[in-house]
């Protein structure tokens, strides 16, 4: 087996036999494994529909013990596996490349404990992020992360990618918010690091090995997470601006004026918002200009006093207007309006797929070169087949998502983009992945954001945790030549 587009060969793994299937049937029962090729299809394809694996077996364990038994067997038989949660990952880390066995975590979805006073939630890895959010709201808490995929992504998938999202600006990333983890190693051993204390400095912090390692070092089965109080007041400002320079000035003003209540600061260029308007039929709430604005910002505040927060946000917007930073804006705290505004931003990822094939880049850049990359790419690729080259993202975290869409995959467009964009980002002292991870797509470029000594240590850890390399092969670390 060779993946033609990716020019790579299958690793030296065993091929699934009938005896293997019988073993898993006896372990899980026939209704918790899938062998039908049609039913396997959705597990084989990634969300952006860019990589297709050929797995013929999906396992659905319901407990840590079952995950452990599956991995122990696979390790002994040298069967490669691909851990999968909501399959919303954007770097093809969650789908098989060849015939790896998919271990789907969807059925491990129990909430185990909610400590209201300490604000600590303990749950199985297969809980849907939105379900956790809804559950916590009933006790006045919230999840410290929020992202457009919340209706489908599972907390174990989020932890395994160290997902960022639209609240990172306020609450920080999962390396800080995850207190403890239970995970299963490749050989089936269970690592109980399910700490629930906020402070616990007793030696190595092993949980970090599993946060962001994209299923290459173990399968996360349980998570304990620090949850902030649910804010009583949420206000949103949606702004239209004429230039990126004014976006930066407005961001600076927002930091100064909104201080501790600022909970999100997102930006979109015109072509990004067009995805929601033209591809998804949503409405732009800013109507003063028929032809819209060059840039948009979504600024959210969360706090405990509605009138106080409202006053602060209005005063910030007034200052932005009087300084001539913004062309138009709307403020709201009505739930439906807030949700509609957020949808304009959060559905870009889904809507752009209607253009055809999308090259997605998820990069960190210093503010001095944040939007420059979009301009550079537009200059480099002036090709009539290109539908759009656009930039949007988590401005407050220095993370821009660049999307280049074309009707279908063209090799020559791909060649103009890569390695160019990754080398460009590296020259600007940025990161080739701000939040989506390396997955299958960026293994060749890891050295542009990690030193050779770091990469050596990563190979060493992989060898120690998974000596037979059965866990999510072809992902994160390229095969050593
Ligand atoms: P999957 O996609 O199934 O898996 C992701 C990776 O983790 C894979 O490598 C997989 O093998 C591994 N994995 C999954 N579960 C486990 C486990 N239990 N143990 C070990 N390894 C495991 N990402 C952001 O960071 N910020 C965003 O704002 C954001 N917005 C998004 C919006 C949309 C509409 C979409 C489609 C995606 C978005 N993403 C975002 C990317 C993606 O949703 C996140 O990375 C998410 O955390 C993945 O969760 P998942 O459950 O779908 O995991
Ligand atoms: C986002 O912020 O919308 C995401 O990370 C998803 C994407 O880049 O498509
Ligand atoms: Zn994002």
Tab-separated table of N, CA, C and O in Angstrom, residues 9 14 22 38 54 60 96-97 180 186 188 214 219 283 309 339 350 352 358 393 401 439 449:
chain	number	residue	atom	x	y	z
A	9	UNK	N	4.899	5.140	2.097
A	9	UNK	CA	4.594	3.718	2.143
A	9	UNK	C	4.049	3.342	3.508
A	9	UNK	O	4.379	3.961	4.504
A	14	UNK	N	1.256	-5.405	11.087
A	14	UNK	CA	0.503	-6.601	10.685
A	14	UNK	C	-0.797	-6.166	10.013
A	14	UNK	O	-1.248	-5.028	10.190
A	22	UNK	N	-12.343	-11.586	15.507
A	22	UNK	CA	-13.047	-12.424	16.507
A	22	UNK	C	-12.627	-12.047	17.919
A	22	UNK	O	-13.436	-11.987	18.833
A	38	UNK	N	-18.744	0.531	4.176
A	38	UNK	CA	-19.537	1.775	4.051
A	38	UNK	C	-19.627	2.490	5.391
A	38	UNK	O	-19.525	3.715	5.472
A	54	UNK	N	-7.939	3.806	4.797
A	54	UNK	CA	-8.603	2.597	4.284
A	54	UNK	C	-8.815	1.605	5.419
A	54	UNK	O	-8.639	0.402	5.264
A	60	UNK	N	-15.154	0.420	19.440
A	60	UNK	CA	-15.788	1.434	20.292
A	60	UNK	C	-15.794	0.994	21.753
A	60	UNK	O	-16.817	0.531	22.280
A	96	UNK	N	-7.300	7.455	9.803
A	96	UNK	CA	-6.174	6.595	9.418
A	96	UNK	C	-5.607	7.018	8.066
A	96	UNK	O	-6.307	7.643	7.260
A	97	UNK	N	-4.346	6.689	7.859
A	97	UNK	CA	-3.714	6.997	6.571
A	97	UNK	C	-3.794	5.754	5.679
A	97	UNK	O	-4.099	5.842	4.495
A	180	UNK	N	-5.616	16.934	35.610
A	180	UNK	CA	-5.170	15.545	35.645
A	180	UNK	C	-5.691	14.766	34.462
A	180	UNK	O	-6.663	15.162	33.802
A	186	UNK	N	0.697	2.449	24.924
A	186	UNK	CA	0.595	1.528	23.788
A	186	UNK	C	0.525	0.064	24.230
A	186	UNK	O	-0.170	-0.746	23.623
A	188	UNK	N	-0.866	-1.092	26.798
A	188	UNK	CA	-2.083	-1.375	27.576
A	188	UNK	C	-1.985	-0.923	29.028
A	188	UNK	O	-2.987	-0.929	29.750
A	214	UNK	N	-1.354	14.422	20.343
A	214	UNK	CA	-2.135	13.962	19.190
A	214	UNK	C	-2.212	12.438	19.065
A	214	UNK	O	-2.107	11.886	17.969
A	219	UNK	N	-3.555	6.816	24.830
A	219	UNK	CA	-4.949	7.208	24.607
A	219	UNK	C	-5.501	7.771	25.905
A	219	UNK	O	-5.472	7.108	26.956
A	283	UNK	N	-26.560	36.805	7.605
A	283	UNK	CA	-26.688	38.261	7.361
A	283	UNK	C	-25.604	39.032	8.103
A	283	UNK	O	-25.316	38.740	9.275
A	309	UNK	N	-20.258	46.261	32.634
A	309	UNK	CA	-19.567	45.769	31.436
A	309	UNK	C	-20.066	46.495	30.185
A	309	UNK	O	-19.279	46.838	29.293
A	339	UNK	N	-25.479	35.024	19.784
A	339	UNK	CA	-25.240	33.735	19.098
A	339	UNK	C	-25.100	33.923	17.593
A	339	UNK	O	-24.239	33.306	16.953
A	350	UNK	N	-16.586	25.715	8.442
A	350	UNK	CA	-17.511	24.806	7.753
A	350	UNK	C	-17.870	25.380	6.364
A	350	UNK	O	-17.849	24.667	5.350
A	352	UNK	N	-16.348	27.473	4.316
A	352	UNK	CA	-15.333	27.606	3.251
A	352	UNK	C	-15.218	26.313	2.447
A	352	UNK	O	-14.812	26.321	1.286
A	358	UNK	N	-9.801	23.068	0.229
A	358	UNK	CA	-9.253	24.183	1.008
A	358	UNK	C	-7.893	23.814	1.617
A	358	UNK	O	-7.772	22.795	2.309
A	393	UNK	N	-9.057	34.992	12.461
A	393	UNK	CA	-8.602	34.181	13.591
A	393	UNK	C	-8.537	34.896	14.911
A	393	UNK	O	-9.172	35.926	15.131
A	401	UNK	N	-5.693	32.210	10.934
A	401	UNK	CA	-6.018	31.068	10.073
A	401	UNK	C	-6.053	31.575	8.638
A	401	UNK	O	-6.831	32.473	8.317
A	439	UNK	N	-0.310	16.728	13.210
A	439	UNK	CA	-1.103	15.692	12.552
A	439	UNK	C	-0.309	14.951	11.497
A	439	UNK	O	0.895	14.691	11.642
A	449	UNK	N	9.646	24.745	13.338
A	449	UNK	CA	9.158	25.349	14.587
A	449	UNK	C	9.713	24.677	15.836
A	449	UNK	O	9.355	25.054	16.945
